[in-house]
Coordinates of N, CA and C in Angstrom, one line a residue:
X27 N -40.0 10.5 142.6 CA -39.1 11.2 143.5 C -38.8 12.5 142.8
X28 N -38.9 13.6 143.5 CA -38.6 14.9 142.9 C -37.2 15.3 143.4
X29 N -36.6 16.0 142.5 CA -35.2 16.5 142.8 C -35.4 17.8 143.5
X30 N -34.3 18.2 144.1 CA -34.3 19.5 144.8 C -34.1 20.7 144.0
X31 N -34.2 20.6 142.7 CA -33.9 21.8 141.8 C -35.0 22.8 141.9
X32 N -34.7 24.1 141.9 CA -35.8 25.1 142.0 C -36.8 25.1 140.9
X33 N -36.4 24.7 139.7 CA -37.3 24.7 138.6 C -38.4 23.6 138.8
X34 N -38.0 22.4 139.2 CA -38.9 21.4 139.5 C -39.9 21.7 140.6
X35 N -39.4 22.4 141.6 CA -40.2 22.8 142.8 C -41.3 23.8 142.3
X36 N -40.9 24.8 141.5 CA -41.8 25.8 141.0 C -42.8 25.1 140.1
X37 N -42.4 24.2 139.2 CA -43.3 23.5 138.3 C -44.3 22.7 139.1
X38 N -43.9 22.1 140.1 CA -44.8 21.3 141.0 C -45.8 22.2 141.6
X39 N -45.4 23.4 142.1 CA -46.4 24.3 142.8 C -47.4 24.8 141.8
X40 N -46.9 25.2 140.6 CA -47.8 25.7 139.5 C -48.8 24.6 139.2
X41 N -48.4 23.3 139.0 CA -49.3 22.2 138.7 C -50.3 22.0 139.8
X42 N -49.9 22.1 141.0 CA -50.8 22.0 142.2 C -51.9 23.1 142.2
X43 N -51.4 24.3 141.9 CA -52.4 25.5 141.9 C -53.3 25.3 140.7
X44 N -52.8 24.9 139.6 CA -53.7 24.7 138.4 C -54.7 23.7 138.6
X45 N -54.4 22.6 139.3 CA -55.3 21.5 139.6 C -56.4 22.0 140.5
X46 N -56.0 22.8 141.5 CA -57.0 23.3 142.5 C -58.0 24.2 141.9
X47 N -57.6 25.0 140.9 CA -58.5 26.0 140.3 C -59.2 25.5 139.1
X48 N -58.8 24.3 138.6 CA -59.4 23.7 137.4 C -60.8 23.2 137.7
X49 N -61.7 23.2 136.7 CA -63.0 22.6 136.9 C -63.0 21.1 137.2
X50 N -64.0 20.6 137.8 CA -64.0 19.2 138.3 C -63.8 18.2 137.1
X51 N -64.4 18.5 135.9 CA -64.2 17.5 134.8 C -62.7 17.4 134.4
X52 N -62.1 18.6 134.5 CA -60.7 18.6 134.1 C -59.9 17.8 135.2
X53 N -60.3 18.0 136.4 CA -59.6 17.3 137.5 C -59.6 15.8 137.3
X54 N -60.8 15.3 136.9 CA -61.0 13.9 136.7 C -60.1 13.4 135.5
X55 N -60.1 14.2 134.4 CA -59.2 13.9 133.3 C -57.8 13.8 133.7
X56 N -57.4 14.9 134.5 CA -56.0 14.9 134.9 C -55.6 13.7 135.8
X57 N -56.5 13.4 136.7 CA -56.3 12.2 137.5 C -56.1 10.9 136.7
X58 N -57.0 10.8 135.7 CA -57.0 9.6 134.8 C -55.6 9.6 134.1
X59 N -55.2 10.7 133.5 CA -54.0 10.8 132.8 C -52.8 10.5 133.7
X60 N -52.8 11.1 134.9 CA -51.8 10.9 135.9 C -51.7 9.4 136.2
X61 N -52.8 8.7 136.4 CA -52.8 7.3 136.7 C -52.2 6.5 135.5
X62 N -52.6 6.9 134.3 CA -52.1 6.2 133.1 C -50.6 6.3 133.0
X63 N -50.1 7.6 133.2 CA -48.7 7.9 133.1 C -47.9 7.1 134.2
X64 N -48.5 7.1 135.4 CA -47.7 6.4 136.5 C -47.7 4.9 136.3
X65 N -48.8 4.4 135.8 CA -48.8 2.9 135.4 C -47.8 2.7 134.3
X66 N -47.8 3.5 133.3 CA -46.9 3.4 132.2 C -45.4 3.4 132.7
X67 N -45.1 4.4 133.6 CA -43.8 4.5 134.2 C -43.4 3.3 135.0
X68 N -44.3 2.8 135.8 CA -44.1 1.6 136.6 C -43.8 0.4 135.7
X69 N -44.7 0.3 134.7 CA -44.5 -0.9 133.7 C -43.1 -0.8 133.1
X70 N -42.7 0.4 132.6 CA -41.4 0.6 132.0 C -40.3 0.2 132.9
X71 N -40.4 0.7 134.2 CA -39.3 0.4 135.2 C -39.3 -1.1 135.4
X72 N -40.4 -1.8 135.6 CA -40.5 -3.2 135.8 C -39.9 -3.9 134.6
X73 N -40.3 -3.5 133.4 CA -39.8 -4.1 132.2 C -38.3 -4.0 132.1
X74 N -37.7 -2.8 132.5 CA -36.3 -2.6 132.5 C -35.6 -3.6 133.4
X75 N -36.2 -3.7 134.6 CA -35.6 -4.5 135.7 C -35.6 -6.0 135.2
X76 N -36.8 -6.4 134.6 CA -36.9 -7.8 134.1 C -35.8 -8.1 133.0
X77 N -35.7 -7.1 132.1 CA -34.7 -7.3 131.0 C -33.3 -7.4 131.6
X78 N -33.0 -6.5 132.6 CA -31.7 -6.5 133.2 C -31.4 -7.8 133.9
X79 N -32.5 -8.3 134.7 CA -32.3 -9.6 135.4 C -32.1 -10.7 134.4
X80 N -32.9 -10.6 133.3 CA -32.7 -11.7 132.3 C -31.3 -11.7 131.7
X81 N -30.8 -10.5 131.4 CA -29.4 -10.4 130.9 C -28.4 -10.9 131.9
X82 N -28.6 -10.6 133.2 CA -27.7 -11.1 134.2 C -27.8 -12.6 134.3
X83 N -29.0 -13.1 134.2 CA -29.1 -14.6 134.3 C -28.4 -15.3 133.1
X84 N -28.6 -14.6 131.9 CA -27.9 -15.2 130.7 C -26.4 -15.2 130.9
X85 N -25.9 -14.1 131.5 CA -24.4 -14.0 131.7 C -24.0 -15.1 132.7
X86 N -24.7 -15.2 133.8 CA -24.4 -16.2 134.8 C -24.4 -17.6 134.2
X87 N -25.5 -17.9 133.4 CA -25.7 -19.2 132.8 C -24.5 -19.5 131.9
X88 N -24.0 -18.5 131.1 CA -22.9 -18.7 130.2 C -21.6 -19.0 131.0
X89 N -21.4 -18.2 132.1 CA -20.2 -18.4 132.9 C -20.2 -19.8 133.6
X90 N -21.4 -20.2 134.1 CA -21.5 -21.5 134.7 C -21.3 -22.6 133.6
X91 N -21.8 -22.4 132.4 CA -21.5 -23.4 131.3 C -20.0 -23.6 131.1
X92 N -19.3 -22.4 131.1 CA -17.9 -22.5 130.8 C -17.2 -23.2 132.0
X93 N -17.6 -22.9 133.2 CA -17.0 -23.6 134.4 C -17.3 -25.1 134.4
X94 N -18.5 -25.4 134.0 CA -18.9 -26.9 134.0 C -18.1 -27.6 132.9
X95 N -17.9 -26.9 131.8 CA -17.1 -27.5 130.7 C -15.7 -27.7 131.1
X96 N -15.1 -26.7 131.8 CA -13.7 -26.8 132.3 C -13.6 -27.9 133.3
X97 N -14.6 -28.0 134.2 CA -14.6 -29.0 135.3 C -14.7 -30.4 134.6
X98 N -15.6 -30.5 133.7 CA -15.8 -31.8 133.0 C -14.5 -32.2 132.3
X99 N -13.9 -31.3 131.7 CA -12.6 -31.6 131.0 C -11.6 -32.1 132.0
X100 N -11.5 -31.4 133.1 CA -10.5 -31.8 134.1 C -10.9 -33.1 134.7
X101 N -12.1 -33.3 135.0 CA -12.6 -34.6 135.5 C -12.3 -35.8 134.6
X102 N -12.5 -35.5 133.3 CA -12.2 -36.5 132.3 C -10.7 -36.9 132.3
X103 N -9.8 -35.9 132.3 CA -8.4 -36.1 132.4 C -8.0 -36.9 133.6
X104 N -8.5 -36.5 134.8 CA -8.2 -37.2 136.0 C -8.7 -38.7 136.0
X105 N -9.9 -38.9 135.4 CA -10.4 -40.2 135.3 C -9.5 -41.1 134.4
X106 N -9.1 -40.5 133.3 CA -8.2 -41.2 132.3 C -6.9 -41.6 133.0
X107 N -6.3 -40.6 133.8 CA -5.1 -40.9 134.5 C -5.3 -42.0 135.5
X108 N -6.4 -42.0 136.2 CA -6.6 -43.0 137.2 C -6.8 -44.4 136.6
X109 N -7.5 -44.4 135.4 CA -7.7 -45.7 134.7 C -6.4 -46.2 134.2
X110 N -5.6 -45.4 133.7 CA -4.3 -45.8 133.2 C -3.4 -46.4 134.3
X111 N -3.4 -45.7 135.5 CA -2.7 -46.2 136.6 C -3.2 -47.5 137.1
X112 N -4.6 -47.7 137.1 CA -5.2 -48.9 137.5 C -4.8 -50.0 136.5
X113 N -4.8 -49.7 135.2 CA -4.5 -50.7 134.2 C -3.0 -51.2 134.4
X114 N -2.1 -50.2 134.7 CA -0.7 -50.7 135.0 C -0.6 -51.6 136.2
X115 N -1.3 -51.2 137.2 CA -1.3 -52.0 138.5 C -1.9 -53.4 138.2
X116 N -3.0 -53.5 137.5 CA -3.6 -54.8 137.2 C -2.6 -55.6 136.3
X117 N -1.9 -54.9 135.4 CA -1.0 -55.6 134.5 C 0.1 -56.2 135.4
X118 N 0.7 -55.4 136.3 CA 1.7 -55.9 137.2 C 1.2 -57.1 138.1
X119 N 0.0 -56.9 138.6 CA -0.6 -58.0 139.4 C -0.8 -59.3 138.6
X120 N -1.2 -59.1 137.4 CA -1.4 -60.3 136.5 C -0.1 -61.0 136.2
X121 N 1.0 -60.2 135.9 CA 2.3 -60.7 135.7 C 2.8 -61.4 136.9
X122 N 2.6 -60.8 138.1 CA 3.1 -61.4 139.3 C 2.4 -62.7 139.6
X123 N 1.1 -62.8 139.3 CA 0.3 -64.0 139.5 C 0.7 -65.1 138.5
X124 N 1.1 -64.7 137.3 CA 1.5 -65.7 136.3 C 2.9 -66.3 136.8
X125 N 3.8 -65.4 137.2 CA 5.1 -65.8 137.7 C 4.9 -66.8 138.9
X126 N 4.0 -66.4 139.8 CA 3.8 -67.2 141.0 C 3.2 -68.6 140.5
X127 N 2.3 -68.6 139.6 CA 1.8 -69.8 139.1 C 2.8 -70.7 138.4
X128 N 3.7 -70.1 137.7 CA 4.8 -70.8 137.0 C 5.7 -71.5 138.1
X129 N 6.0 -70.7 139.1 CA 6.9 -71.2 140.2 C 6.3 -72.4 140.8
X130 N 5.0 -72.3 141.1 CA 4.3 -73.4 141.8 C 4.3 -74.6 140.8
X131 N 4.0 -74.3 139.6 CA 3.9 -75.4 138.6 C 5.3 -76.1 138.4
X132 N 6.4 -75.3 138.4 CA 7.7 -75.9 138.2 C 8.1 -76.6 139.5
X133 N 7.7 -76.1 140.6 CA 8.0 -76.8 141.9 C 7.3 -78.2 141.9
X134 N 6.1 -78.2 141.4 CA 5.3 -79.4 141.4 C 6.0 -80.4 140.5
X135 N 6.5 -79.9 139.3 CA 7.1 -80.8 138.4 C 8.4 -81.4 139.0
X136 N 9.2 -80.5 139.7 CA 10.4 -81.0 140.3 C 10.1 -82.0 141.4
X137 N 9.1 -81.7 142.2 CA 8.8 -82.6 143.3 C 8.3 -83.9 142.7
X138 N 7.5 -83.8 141.5 CA 7.0 -84.9 140.9 C 8.1 -85.9 140.4
X139 N 9.2 -85.3 140.0 CA 10.3 -86.1 139.5 C 11.1 -86.7 140.7
X140 N 11.0 -86.1 141.8 CA 11.7 -86.6 143.0 C 10.9 -87.8 143.7
X141 N 9.6 -87.8 143.5 CA 8.8 -88.9 144.1 C 9.2 -90.2 143.3
X142 N 9.5 -91.2 144.1 CA 9.9 -92.4 143.5 C 8.7 -93.3 143.2
X143 N 8.7 -94.0 142.1 CA 7.7 -94.9 141.8 C 8.1 -96.3 142.3
X144 N 7.3 -97.2 142.1 CA 7.5 -98.6 142.6 C 8.8 -99.2 141.9
X145 N 9.0 -98.9 140.6 CA 10.2 -99.4 139.9 C 11.5 -98.8 140.3
X146 N 11.4 -97.6 141.0 CA 12.6 -96.9 141.5 C 13.1 -97.3 142.9
X147 N 12.3 -98.1 143.6 CA 12.6 -98.5 144.9 C 13.6 -99.7 144.8
X148 N 14.6 -99.6 145.7 CA 15.6 -100.7 145.6 C 15.0 -101.9 146.2
X149 N 15.4 -103.0 145.6 CA 14.9 -104.3 146.0 C 16.0 -105.0 146.8
X150 N 15.7 -106.2 147.1 CA 16.6 -107.0 148.0 C 17.9 -107.3 147.2
X151 N 17.9 -107.4 146.0 CA 19.1 -107.7 145.2 C 20.1 -106.6 145.2
X152 N 19.6 -105.3 145.5 CA 20.5 -104.2 145.4 C 21.1 -103.9 146.8
X153 N 20.8 -104.7 147.8 CA 21.3 -104.5 149.1 C 22.8 -105.1 149.1
X154 N 23.7 -104.3 149.7 CA 25.1 -104.8 149.7 C 25.2 -106.1 150.7
X155 N 26.0 -107.0 150.2 CA 26.2 -108.1 151.0 C 27.6 -108.0 151.7
X156 N 27.9 -108.9 152.5 CA 29.1 -108.9 153.3 C 30.3 -108.9 152.3
X157 N 30.1 -109.5 151.1 CA 31.2 -109.6 150.2 C 31.5 -108.3 149.4
X158 N 30.5 -107.4 149.4 CA 30.7 -106.2 148.6 C 31.1 -105.0 149.5
X159 N 31.2 -105.3 150.8 CA 31.6 -104.2 151.7 C 33.1 -104.0 151.5
X160 N 33.5 -102.7 151.5 CA 34.9 -102.4 151.3 C 35.7 -102.7 152.6
X161 N 36.9 -103.1 152.3 CA 37.7 -103.5 153.4 C 38.8 -102.4 153.6
X162 N 39.7 -102.6 154.5 CA 40.7 -101.6 154.9 C 41.6 -101.3 153.7
X163 N 41.7 -102.2 152.7 CA 42.6 -101.9 151.5 C 41.9 -100.9 150.6
X164 N 40.6 -100.8 150.6 CA 39.8 -100.0 149.7 C 39.7 -98.5 150.3
X165 N 40.0 -98.3 151.5 CA 39.8 -96.9 152.1 C 40.8 -96.0 151.4
X166 N 40.4 -94.7 151.2 CA 41.3 -93.7 150.6 C 42.4 -93.3 151.5
X167 N 43.5 -93.1 150.9 CA 44.6 -92.7 151.7 C 44.9 -91.2 151.4
X168 N 45.7 -90.5 152.1 CA 45.9 -89.1 151.9 C 46.5 -88.9 150.5
X169 N 47.2 -89.8 149.9 CA 47.8 -89.7 148.6 C 46.7 -89.8 147.5
X170 N 45.5 -90.4 147.8 CA 44.4 -90.5 146.8 C 43.6 -89.3 146.8
X171 N 43.6 -88.4 147.8 CA 42.8 -87.2 147.8 C 43.4 -86.2 146.9
X172 N 42.5 -85.7 146.0 CA 43.0 -84.7 145.0 C 42.8 -83.3 145.6
X173 N 41.6 -83.0 146.2 CA 41.3 -81.7 146.7 C 40.4 -81.9 148.0
X174 N 40.2 -80.8 148.7 CA 39.4 -80.9 149.9 C 37.9 -81.3 149.6
X175 N 37.5 -80.9 148.4 CA 36.1 -81.2 148.0 C 35.8 -82.7 147.7
X176 N 36.9 -83.4 147.4 CA 36.7 -84.8 147.1 C 36.6 -85.7 148.4
X177 N 36.8 -85.1 149.5 CA 36.6 -85.8 150.8 C 35.2 -85.9 151.1
X178 N 34.7 -87.1 151.4 CA 33.3 -87.3 151.7 C 33.1 -87.1 153.2
X179 N 32.0 -86.5 153.6 CA 31.7 -86.3 155.0 C 31.3 -87.7 155.6
X180 N 31.7 -87.8 156.9 CA 31.3 -89.0 157.6 C 29.9 -88.7 158.2
X181 N 29.0 -89.7 158.1 CA 27.7 -89.5 158.7 C 26.6 -89.4 157.8

């Protein structure tokens, strides 16, 4: 691309005139050199762009590595917090299960002691006979009652 400066315009016109008036051998040489120069310029531009793209890629890669490192650190902390919370919940569940099991076991033991065996069942000899039944003389009187709790319920 040519700039609009008057010096470049004049140089361009002079080069054009020189090429037109030059012998054919020179024209071929000039064309060859112009080709080589343009190829060289294109290669340099492409090389610069590749280098710049490579540098940009390296920067992006480094930034992403930092982001990934930060995200990994954050994820690690969150995972540890979640695992600690889960551990506490499992501990509480285990304790509750153990308490429940103890209650069931202690209820079974209490029930077990309430169940009567054959030797605990009253026999015929322990049934009251007519002679062991209390009579009117054995009934408590109001003077015998110490407190309201010592009165037995009827029924």
